[in-house]
mmCIF file of C-alpha atoms in Angstrom:
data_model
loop_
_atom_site.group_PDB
_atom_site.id
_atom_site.type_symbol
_atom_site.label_atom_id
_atom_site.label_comp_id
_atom_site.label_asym_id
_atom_site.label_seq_id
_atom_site.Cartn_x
_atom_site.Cartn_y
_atom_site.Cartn_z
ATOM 1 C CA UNK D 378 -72.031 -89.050 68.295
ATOM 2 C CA UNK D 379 -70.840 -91.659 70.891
ATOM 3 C CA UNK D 380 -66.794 -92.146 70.547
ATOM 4 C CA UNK D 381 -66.803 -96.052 69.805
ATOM 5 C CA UNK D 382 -63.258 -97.364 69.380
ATOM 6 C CA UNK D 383 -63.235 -101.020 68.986
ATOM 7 C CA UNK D 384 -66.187 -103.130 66.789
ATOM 8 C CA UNK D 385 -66.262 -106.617 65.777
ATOM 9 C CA UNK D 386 -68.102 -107.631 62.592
ATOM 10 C CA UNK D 387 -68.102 -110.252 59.128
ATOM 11 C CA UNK D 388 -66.901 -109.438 55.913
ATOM 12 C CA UNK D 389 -67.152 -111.625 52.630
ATOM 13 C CA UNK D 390 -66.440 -110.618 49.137
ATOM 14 C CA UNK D 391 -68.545 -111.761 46.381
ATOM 15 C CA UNK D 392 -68.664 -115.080 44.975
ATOM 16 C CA UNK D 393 -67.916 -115.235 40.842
ATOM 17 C CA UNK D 394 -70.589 -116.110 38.383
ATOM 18 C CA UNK D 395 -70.720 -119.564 37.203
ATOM 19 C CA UNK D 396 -69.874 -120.322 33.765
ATOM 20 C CA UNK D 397 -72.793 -120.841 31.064
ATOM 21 C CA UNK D 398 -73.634 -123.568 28.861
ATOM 22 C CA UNK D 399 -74.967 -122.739 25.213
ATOM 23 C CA UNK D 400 -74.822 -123.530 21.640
ATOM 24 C CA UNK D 401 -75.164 -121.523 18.409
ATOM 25 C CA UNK D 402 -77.808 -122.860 16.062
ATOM 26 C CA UNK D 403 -75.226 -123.370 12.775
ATOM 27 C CA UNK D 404 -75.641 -126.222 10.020
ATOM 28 C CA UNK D 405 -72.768 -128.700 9.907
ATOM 29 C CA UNK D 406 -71.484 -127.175 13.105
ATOM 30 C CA UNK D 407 -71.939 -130.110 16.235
ATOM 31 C CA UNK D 408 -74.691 -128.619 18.362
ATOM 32 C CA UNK D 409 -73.992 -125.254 16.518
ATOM 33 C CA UNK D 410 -71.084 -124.759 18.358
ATOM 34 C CA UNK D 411 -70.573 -123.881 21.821
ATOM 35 C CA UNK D 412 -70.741 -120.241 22.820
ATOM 36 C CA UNK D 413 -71.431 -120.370 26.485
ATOM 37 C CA UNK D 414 -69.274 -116.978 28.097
ATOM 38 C CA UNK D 415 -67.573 -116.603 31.518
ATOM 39 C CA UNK D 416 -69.085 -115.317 34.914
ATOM 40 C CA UNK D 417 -68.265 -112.029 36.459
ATOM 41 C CA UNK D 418 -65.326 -111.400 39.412
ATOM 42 C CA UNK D 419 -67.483 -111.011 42.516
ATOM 43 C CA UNK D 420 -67.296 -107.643 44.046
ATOM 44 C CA UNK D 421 -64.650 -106.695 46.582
ATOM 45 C CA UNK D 422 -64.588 -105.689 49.931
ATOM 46 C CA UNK D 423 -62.608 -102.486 50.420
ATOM 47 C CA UNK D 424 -62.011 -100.413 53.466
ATOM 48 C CA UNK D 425 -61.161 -96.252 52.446
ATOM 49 C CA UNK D 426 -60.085 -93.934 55.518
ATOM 50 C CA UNK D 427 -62.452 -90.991 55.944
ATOM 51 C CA UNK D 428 -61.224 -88.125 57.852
ATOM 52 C CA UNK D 429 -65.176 -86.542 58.231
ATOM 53 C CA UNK D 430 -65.165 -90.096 60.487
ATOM 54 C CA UNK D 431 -64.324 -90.249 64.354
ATOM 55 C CA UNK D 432 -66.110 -93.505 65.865
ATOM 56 C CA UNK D 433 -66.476 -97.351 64.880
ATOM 57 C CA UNK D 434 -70.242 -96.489 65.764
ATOM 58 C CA UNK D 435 -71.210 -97.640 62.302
ATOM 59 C CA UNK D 436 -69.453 -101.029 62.451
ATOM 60 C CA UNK D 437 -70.222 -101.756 65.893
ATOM 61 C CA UNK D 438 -74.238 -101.850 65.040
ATOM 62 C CA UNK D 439 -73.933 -103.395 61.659
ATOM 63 C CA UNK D 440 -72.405 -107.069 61.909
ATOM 64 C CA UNK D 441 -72.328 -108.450 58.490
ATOM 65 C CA UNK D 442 -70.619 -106.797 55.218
ATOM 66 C CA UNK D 443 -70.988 -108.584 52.188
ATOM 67 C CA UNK D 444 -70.132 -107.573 48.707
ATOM 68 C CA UNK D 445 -72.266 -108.478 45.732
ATOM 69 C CA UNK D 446 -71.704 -112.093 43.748
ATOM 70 C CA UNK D 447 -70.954 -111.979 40.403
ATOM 71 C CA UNK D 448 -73.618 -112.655 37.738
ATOM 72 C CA UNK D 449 -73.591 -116.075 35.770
ATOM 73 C CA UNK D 450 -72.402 -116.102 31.978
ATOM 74 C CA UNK D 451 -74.981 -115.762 29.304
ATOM 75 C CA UNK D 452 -75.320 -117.148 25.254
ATOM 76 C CA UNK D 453 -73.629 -115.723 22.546
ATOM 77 C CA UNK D 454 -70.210 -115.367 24.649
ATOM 78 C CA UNK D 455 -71.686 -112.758 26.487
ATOM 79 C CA UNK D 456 -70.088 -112.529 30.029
ATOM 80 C CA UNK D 457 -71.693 -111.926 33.208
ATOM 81 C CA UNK D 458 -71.601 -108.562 35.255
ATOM 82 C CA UNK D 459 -68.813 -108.400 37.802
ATOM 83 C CA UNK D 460 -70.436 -107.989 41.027
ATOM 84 C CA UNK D 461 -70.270 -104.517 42.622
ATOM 85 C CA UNK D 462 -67.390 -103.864 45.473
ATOM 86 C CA UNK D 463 -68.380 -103.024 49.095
ATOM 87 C CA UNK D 464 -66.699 -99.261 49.947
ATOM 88 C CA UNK D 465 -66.617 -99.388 53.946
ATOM 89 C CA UNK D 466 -64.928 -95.565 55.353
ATOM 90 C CA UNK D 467 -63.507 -96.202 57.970
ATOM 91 C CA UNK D 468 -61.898 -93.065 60.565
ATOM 92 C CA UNK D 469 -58.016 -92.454 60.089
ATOM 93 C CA UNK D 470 -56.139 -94.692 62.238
ATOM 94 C CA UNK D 471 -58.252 -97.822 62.325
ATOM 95 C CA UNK D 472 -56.396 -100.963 62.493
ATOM 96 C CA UNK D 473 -57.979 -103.725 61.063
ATOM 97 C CA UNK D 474 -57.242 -107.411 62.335
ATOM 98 C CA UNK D 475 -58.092 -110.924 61.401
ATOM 99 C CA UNK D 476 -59.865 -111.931 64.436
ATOM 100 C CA UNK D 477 -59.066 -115.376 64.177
ATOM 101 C CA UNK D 478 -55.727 -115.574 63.980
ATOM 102 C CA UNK D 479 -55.005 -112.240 65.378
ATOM 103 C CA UNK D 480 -52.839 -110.878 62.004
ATOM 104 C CA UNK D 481 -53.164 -106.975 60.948
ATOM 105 C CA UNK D 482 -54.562 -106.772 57.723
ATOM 106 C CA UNK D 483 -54.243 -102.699 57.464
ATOM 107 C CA UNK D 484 -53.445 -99.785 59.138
ATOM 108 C CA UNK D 485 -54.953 -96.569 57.831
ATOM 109 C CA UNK D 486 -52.742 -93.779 58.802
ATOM 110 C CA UNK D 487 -53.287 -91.279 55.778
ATOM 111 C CA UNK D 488 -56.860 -89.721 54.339
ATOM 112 C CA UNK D 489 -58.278 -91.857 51.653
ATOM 113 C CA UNK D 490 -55.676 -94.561 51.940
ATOM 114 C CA UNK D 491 -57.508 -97.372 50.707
ATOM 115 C CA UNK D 492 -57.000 -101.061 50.860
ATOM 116 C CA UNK D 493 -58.808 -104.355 49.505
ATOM 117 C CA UNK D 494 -59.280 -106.681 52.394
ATOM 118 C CA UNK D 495 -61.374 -109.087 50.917
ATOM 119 C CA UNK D 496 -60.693 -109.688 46.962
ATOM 120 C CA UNK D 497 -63.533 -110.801 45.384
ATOM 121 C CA UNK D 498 -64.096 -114.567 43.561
ATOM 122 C CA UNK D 499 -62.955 -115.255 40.060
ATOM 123 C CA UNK D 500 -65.853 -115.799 37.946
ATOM 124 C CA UNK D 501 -65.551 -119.249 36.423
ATOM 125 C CA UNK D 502 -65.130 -119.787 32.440
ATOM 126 C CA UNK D 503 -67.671 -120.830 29.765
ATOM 127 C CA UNK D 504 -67.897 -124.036 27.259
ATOM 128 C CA UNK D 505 -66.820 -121.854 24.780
ATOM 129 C CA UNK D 506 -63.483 -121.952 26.923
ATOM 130 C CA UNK D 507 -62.902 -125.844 26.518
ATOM 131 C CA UNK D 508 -63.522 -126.524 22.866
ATOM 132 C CA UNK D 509 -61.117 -128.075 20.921
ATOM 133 C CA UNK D 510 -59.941 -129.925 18.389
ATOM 134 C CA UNK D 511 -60.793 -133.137 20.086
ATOM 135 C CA UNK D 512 -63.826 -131.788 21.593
ATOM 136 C CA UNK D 513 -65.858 -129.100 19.391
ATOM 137 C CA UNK D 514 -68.957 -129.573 21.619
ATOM 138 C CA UNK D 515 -68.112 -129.352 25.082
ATOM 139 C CA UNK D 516 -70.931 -129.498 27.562
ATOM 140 C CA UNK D 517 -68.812 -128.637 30.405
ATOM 141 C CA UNK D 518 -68.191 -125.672 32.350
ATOM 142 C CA UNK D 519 -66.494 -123.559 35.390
ATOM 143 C CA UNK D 520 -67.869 -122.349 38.336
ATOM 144 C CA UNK D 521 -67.147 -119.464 40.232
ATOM 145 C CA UNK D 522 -64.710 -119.569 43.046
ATOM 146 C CA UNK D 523 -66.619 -118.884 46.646
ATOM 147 C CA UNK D 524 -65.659 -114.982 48.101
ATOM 148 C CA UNK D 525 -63.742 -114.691 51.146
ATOM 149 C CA UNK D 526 -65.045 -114.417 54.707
ATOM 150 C CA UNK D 527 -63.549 -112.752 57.375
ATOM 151 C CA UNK D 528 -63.839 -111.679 60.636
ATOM 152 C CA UNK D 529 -62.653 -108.663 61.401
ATOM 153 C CA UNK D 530 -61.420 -106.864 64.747
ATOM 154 C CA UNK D 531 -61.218 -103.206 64.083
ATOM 155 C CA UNK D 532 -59.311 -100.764 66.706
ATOM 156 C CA UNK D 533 -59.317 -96.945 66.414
ATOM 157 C CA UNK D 534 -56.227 -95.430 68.198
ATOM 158 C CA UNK D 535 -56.477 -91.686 67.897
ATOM 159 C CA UNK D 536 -53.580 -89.803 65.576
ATOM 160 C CA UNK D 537 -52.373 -87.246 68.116
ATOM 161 C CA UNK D 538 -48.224 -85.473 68.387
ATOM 162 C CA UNK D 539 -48.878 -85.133 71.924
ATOM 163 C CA UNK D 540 -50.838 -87.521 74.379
ATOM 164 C CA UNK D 541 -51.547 -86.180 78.081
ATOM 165 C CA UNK D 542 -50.940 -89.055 80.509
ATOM 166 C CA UNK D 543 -51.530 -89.433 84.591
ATOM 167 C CA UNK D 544 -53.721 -90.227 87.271
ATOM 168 C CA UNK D 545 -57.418 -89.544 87.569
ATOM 169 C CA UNK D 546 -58.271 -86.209 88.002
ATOM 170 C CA UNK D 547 -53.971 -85.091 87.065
ATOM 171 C CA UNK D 548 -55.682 -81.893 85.391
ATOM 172 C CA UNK D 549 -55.165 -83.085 81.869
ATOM 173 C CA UNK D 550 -58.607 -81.925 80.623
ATOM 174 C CA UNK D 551 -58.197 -78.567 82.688
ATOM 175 C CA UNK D 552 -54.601 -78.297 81.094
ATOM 176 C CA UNK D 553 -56.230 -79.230 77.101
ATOM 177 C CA UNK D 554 -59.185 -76.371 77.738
ATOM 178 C CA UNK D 555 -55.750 -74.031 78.954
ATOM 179 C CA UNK D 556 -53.596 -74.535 75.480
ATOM 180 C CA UNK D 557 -56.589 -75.280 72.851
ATOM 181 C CA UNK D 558 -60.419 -74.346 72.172
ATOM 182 C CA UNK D 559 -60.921 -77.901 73.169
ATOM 183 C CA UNK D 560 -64.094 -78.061 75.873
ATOM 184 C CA UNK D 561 -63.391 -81.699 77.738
ATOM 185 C CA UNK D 562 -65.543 -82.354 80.744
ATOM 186 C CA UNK D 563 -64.130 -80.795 84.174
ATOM 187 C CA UNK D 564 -65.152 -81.832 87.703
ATOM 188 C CA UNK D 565 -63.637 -82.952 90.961
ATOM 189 C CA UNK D 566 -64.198 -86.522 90.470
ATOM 190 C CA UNK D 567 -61.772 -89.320 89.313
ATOM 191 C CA UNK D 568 -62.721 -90.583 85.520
ATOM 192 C CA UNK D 569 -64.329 -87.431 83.740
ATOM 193 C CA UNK D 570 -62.373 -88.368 80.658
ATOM 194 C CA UNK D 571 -63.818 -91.592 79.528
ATOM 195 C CA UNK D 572 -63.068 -90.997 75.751
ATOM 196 C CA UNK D 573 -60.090 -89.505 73.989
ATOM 197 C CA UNK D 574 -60.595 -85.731 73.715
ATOM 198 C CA UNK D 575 -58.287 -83.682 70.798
ATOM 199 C CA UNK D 576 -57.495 -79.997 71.044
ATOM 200 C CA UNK D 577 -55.414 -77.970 68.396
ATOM 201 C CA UNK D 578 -52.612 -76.024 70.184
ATOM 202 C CA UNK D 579 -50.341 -73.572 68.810
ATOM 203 C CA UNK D 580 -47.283 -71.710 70.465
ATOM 204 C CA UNK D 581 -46.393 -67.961 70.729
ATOM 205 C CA UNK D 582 -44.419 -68.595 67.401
ATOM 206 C CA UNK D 583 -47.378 -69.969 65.303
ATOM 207 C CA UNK D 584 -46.132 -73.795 65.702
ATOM 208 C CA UNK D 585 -48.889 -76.377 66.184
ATOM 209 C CA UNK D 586 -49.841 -79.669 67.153
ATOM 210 C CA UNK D 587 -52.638 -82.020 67.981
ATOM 211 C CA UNK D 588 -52.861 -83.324 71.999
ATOM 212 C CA UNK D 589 -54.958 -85.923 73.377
ATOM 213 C CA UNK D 590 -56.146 -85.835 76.196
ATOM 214 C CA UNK D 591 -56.439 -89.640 77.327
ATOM 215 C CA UNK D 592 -58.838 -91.087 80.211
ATOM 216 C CA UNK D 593 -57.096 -91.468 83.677
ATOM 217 C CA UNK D 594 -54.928 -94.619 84.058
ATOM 218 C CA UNK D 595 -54.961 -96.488 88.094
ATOM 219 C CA UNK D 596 -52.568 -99.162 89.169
ATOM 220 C CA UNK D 597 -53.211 -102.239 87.104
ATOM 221 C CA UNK D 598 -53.989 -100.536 83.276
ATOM 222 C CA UNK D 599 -52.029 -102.528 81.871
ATOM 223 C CA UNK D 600 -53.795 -105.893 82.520
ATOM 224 C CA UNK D 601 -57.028 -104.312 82.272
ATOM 225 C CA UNK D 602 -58.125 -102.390 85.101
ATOM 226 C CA UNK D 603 -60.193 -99.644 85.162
ATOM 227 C CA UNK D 604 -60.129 -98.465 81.745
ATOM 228 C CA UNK D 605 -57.001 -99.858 80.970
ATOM 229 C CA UNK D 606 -56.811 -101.430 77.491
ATOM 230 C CA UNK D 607 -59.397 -98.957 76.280
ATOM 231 C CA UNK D 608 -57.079 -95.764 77.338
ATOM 232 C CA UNK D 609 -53.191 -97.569 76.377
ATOM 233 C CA UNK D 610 -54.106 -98.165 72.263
ATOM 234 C CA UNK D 611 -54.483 -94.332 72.097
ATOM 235 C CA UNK D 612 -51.064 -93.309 73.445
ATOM 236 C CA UNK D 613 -49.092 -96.018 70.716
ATOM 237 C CA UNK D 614 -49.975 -93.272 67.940
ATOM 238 C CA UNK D 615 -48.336 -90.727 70.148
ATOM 239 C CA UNK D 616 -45.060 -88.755 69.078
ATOM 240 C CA UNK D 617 -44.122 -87.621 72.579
ATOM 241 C CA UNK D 618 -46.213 -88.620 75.735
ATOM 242 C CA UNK D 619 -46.724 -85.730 78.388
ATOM 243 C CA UNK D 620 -46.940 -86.763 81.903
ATOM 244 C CA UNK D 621 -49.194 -84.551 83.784
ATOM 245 C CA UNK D 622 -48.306 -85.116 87.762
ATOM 246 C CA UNK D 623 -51.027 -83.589 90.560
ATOM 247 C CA UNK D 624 -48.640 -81.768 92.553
ATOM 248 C CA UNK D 625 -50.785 -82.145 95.099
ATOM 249 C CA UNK D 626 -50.971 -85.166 95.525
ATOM 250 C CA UNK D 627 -54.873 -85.554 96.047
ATOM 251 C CA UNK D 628 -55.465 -88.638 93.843
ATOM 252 C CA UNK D 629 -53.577 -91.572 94.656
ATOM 253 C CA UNK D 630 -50.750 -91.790 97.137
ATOM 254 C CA UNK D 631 -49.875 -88.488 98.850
ATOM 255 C CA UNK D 632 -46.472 -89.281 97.301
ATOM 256 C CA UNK D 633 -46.250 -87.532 94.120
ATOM 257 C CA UNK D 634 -42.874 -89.394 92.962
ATOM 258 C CA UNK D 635 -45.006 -92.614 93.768
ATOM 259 C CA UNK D 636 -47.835 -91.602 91.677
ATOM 260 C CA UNK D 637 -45.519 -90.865 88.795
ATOM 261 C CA UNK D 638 -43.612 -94.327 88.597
ATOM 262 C CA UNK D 639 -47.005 -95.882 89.039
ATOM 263 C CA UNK D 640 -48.542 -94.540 85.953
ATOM 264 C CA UNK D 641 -44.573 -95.104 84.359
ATOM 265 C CA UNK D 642 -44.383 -99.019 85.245
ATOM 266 C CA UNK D 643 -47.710 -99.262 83.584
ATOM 267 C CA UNK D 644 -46.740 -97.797 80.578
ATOM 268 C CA UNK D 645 -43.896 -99.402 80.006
ATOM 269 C CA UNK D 646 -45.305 -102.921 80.874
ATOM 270 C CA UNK D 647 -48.550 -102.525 78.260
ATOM 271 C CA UNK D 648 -45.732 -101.574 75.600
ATOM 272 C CA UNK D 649 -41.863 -101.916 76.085
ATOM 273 C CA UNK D 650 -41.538 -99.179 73.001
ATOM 274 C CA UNK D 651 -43.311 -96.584 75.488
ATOM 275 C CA UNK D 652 -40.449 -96.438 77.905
ATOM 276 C CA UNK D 653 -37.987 -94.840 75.306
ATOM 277 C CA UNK D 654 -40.684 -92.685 73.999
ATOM 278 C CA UNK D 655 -39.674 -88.346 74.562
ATOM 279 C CA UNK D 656 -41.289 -87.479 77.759
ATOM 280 C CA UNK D 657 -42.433 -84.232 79.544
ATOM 281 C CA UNK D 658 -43.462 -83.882 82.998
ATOM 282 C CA UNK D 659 -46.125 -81.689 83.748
ATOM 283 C CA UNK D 660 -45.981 -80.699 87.332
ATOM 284 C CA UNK D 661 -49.660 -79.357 87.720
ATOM 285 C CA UNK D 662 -51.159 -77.573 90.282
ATOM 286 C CA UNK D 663 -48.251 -75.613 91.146
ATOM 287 C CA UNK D 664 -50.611 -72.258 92.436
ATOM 288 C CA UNK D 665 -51.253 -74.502 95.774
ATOM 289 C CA UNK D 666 -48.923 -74.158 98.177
ATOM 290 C CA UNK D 667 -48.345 -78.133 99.060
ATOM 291 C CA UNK D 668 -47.595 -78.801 95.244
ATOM 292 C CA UNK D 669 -44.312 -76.271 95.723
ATOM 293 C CA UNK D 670 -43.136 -78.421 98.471
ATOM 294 C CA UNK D 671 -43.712 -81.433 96.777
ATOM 295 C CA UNK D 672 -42.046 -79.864 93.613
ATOM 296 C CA UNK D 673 -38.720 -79.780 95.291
ATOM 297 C CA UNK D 674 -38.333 -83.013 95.997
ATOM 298 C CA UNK D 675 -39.934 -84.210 92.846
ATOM 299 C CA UNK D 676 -37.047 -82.719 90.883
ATOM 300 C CA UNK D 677 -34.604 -83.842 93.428
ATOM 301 C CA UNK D 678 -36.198 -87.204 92.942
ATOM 302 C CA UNK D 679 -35.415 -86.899 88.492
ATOM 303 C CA UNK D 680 -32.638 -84.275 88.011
ATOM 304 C CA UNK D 681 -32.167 -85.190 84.520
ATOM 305 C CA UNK D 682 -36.070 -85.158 83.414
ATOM 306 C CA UNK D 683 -37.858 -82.367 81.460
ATOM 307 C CA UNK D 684 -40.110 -81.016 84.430
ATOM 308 C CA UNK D 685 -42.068 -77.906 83.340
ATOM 309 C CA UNK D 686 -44.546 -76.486 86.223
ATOM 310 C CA UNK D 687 -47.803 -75.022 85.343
ATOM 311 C CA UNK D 688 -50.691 -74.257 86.747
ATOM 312 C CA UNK D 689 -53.915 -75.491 84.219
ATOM 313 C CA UNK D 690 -56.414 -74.058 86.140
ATOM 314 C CA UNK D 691 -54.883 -70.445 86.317
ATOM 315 C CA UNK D 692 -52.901 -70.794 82.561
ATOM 316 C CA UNK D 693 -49.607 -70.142 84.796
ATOM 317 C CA UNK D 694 -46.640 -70.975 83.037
ATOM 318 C CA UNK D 695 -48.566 -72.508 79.870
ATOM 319 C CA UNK D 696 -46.378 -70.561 77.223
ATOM 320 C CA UNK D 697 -43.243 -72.324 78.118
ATOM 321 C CA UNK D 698 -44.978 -75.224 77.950
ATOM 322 C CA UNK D 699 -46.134 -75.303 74.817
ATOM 323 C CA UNK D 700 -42.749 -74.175 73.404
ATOM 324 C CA UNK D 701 -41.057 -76.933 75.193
ATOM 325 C CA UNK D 702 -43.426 -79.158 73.391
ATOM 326 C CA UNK D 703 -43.202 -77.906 70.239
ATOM 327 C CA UNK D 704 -39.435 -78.059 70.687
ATOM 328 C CA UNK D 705 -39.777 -81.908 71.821
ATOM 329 C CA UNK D 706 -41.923 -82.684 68.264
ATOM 330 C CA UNK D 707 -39.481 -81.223 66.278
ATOM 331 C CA UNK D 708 -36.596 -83.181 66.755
ATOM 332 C CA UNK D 709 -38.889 -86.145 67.751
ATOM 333 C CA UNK D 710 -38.866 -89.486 65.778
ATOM 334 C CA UNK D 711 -42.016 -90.321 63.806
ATOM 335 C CA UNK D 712 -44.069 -93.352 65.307
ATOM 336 C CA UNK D 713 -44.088 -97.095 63.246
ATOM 337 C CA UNK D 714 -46.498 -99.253 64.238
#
């Protein structure tokens, strides 16, 4: 199924059921006394997170959601039906905005966390409701109030512990299919990862965690380029971001401390919280011999970073990687959005 993470679309609850206007059929009673009843609540519009979902596929083709009005009140005080409520599922993580104002309505973080976005209309009240002492034969009565419209601007950011960062072509899908049974595309051009791709990784002593391995970021993400936007929601939901560095140095400038502070700056300047986020550099491609030169001065450059070389492509060094991580998560703070 194609990986859609942001849709657009209308919601609007239910409208209530108008009240009803009747009369019993009683001698000496005016009119036979009223006994119009109330209209039903209109239905509501509520959003569930679904765990068997992974893509805003479904909301992307279907533009309008609207939950069923109530019914009208009926004679003999009967009250109308109460519309039905609209279930939408939804995958875990979806954010759900108010497009026109920009406000979060929800953020689903947990399986089957559910939330009402759009309540429903009260159903308005019958002429049995206004009878009184001074008026025994009311011919009056309430109508529903209208449902709510709104339109919504839904975002799917992907619940990962780890999230692989970096150039194009870095390694990070070659480094996923190393440390999980994760099969992302692989080839020697720039922007095989277009979506998110998740992989299940465990270390030597049974510890696991979920990494993402996020499409390739160039100079100029953070306004938009390239993917930009489209890759920097997914690494928010991230516990502890792992920069994976071509040692290289074949994408990008042929300085691999340059390459690194590029993809840093634009990190930090999509989200400030980013910069203070645990990191891990993943010197890759360490099994060619120009990526051990550059390694030296690359930790000359950062003596006080976590730098852990590896080679993806030949699984060299991936144990101590993966306990490094592990080690990172655990003492790692949990991520509020």
């Amino acid at each position: 199924m194609k990986f859609v993470d942001t849709a657009k679309f209308t919601i609007k609850s239910g409208k209530g059921g108008d009240g009803a206007v009747s009369f019993r059929h009683e001698l000496y009673v005016p009119n036979g006394g009223p006994n119009g009843g109330d209209g039903g609540d209109g239905g509501d519009i509520v959003f569930i997170a679904d765990e068997g979902k992974s893509s805003l596929l479904d909301l992307k083709v279907r533009h309008n959601y609207d939950a069923e009005n109530g019914f009208k009140g009926d004679i003999k005080n009967m009250h109308g039906k109460d519309g039905k409520d609209l279930i939408i599922r939804i995958p875990v993580g979806t954010v759900l905005f108010n497009n026109a104002n920009g406000e979060m309505l929800a953020d689903f973080k947990e399986q089957s966390q559910q939330e009402i976005i759009a309540k429903g209309g009260k159903g308005g009240r019958g002429n049995a409701r206004f009878a009184n002492s001074r008026n025994k034969a009311p011919t009056i009565f309430e109508a529903g109030d209208p449902g709510l419209e709104i339109e919504i601007r839904a975002e799917l950011k992907v619940l990962a512990d780890v999230g692989f960062v970096g150039l194009p072509n870095a390694g990070k899908s070659t480094l996923l299919r190393a440390i999980s049974n994760s099969k992302p595309e692989v080839a020697d051009y720039p922007f095989t990862t277009l979506t998110p791709q998740l992989g299940v990784c465990r270390d030597n002593d049974g510890r696991t965690f979920v990494a993402a391995d996020l499409p390739g970021l160039i100079a100029g993400a953070s306004l938009g380029k390239g993917l930009g936007h489209e890759f920097l929601r997914h690494i928010e939901r991230c516990r502890v971001v792992c920069h994976v560095v071509d040692m290289s140095g074949n994408y990008g400038t042929e300085n691999v401390i340059d390459n690194y502070n590029l993809i840093r700056k634009e990190l930090v300047e999509y989200n400030l919280n980013l910069d203070s986020r645990p990191e891990i550099i993943v010197a890759n491609k360490i099994d060619l011999e120009e990526a051990q030169i550059n390694l030296t001065y690359f930790q000359e450059a950062f003596p006080d970073k976590k730098i852990i070389p590896i080679s993806g492509l030949k699984k060299e060094n991936i144990d101590q990687l993966l306990r490094t991580i592990c080690d990172e998560l655990e003492v790692a703070p949990t991520i509020s959005l």
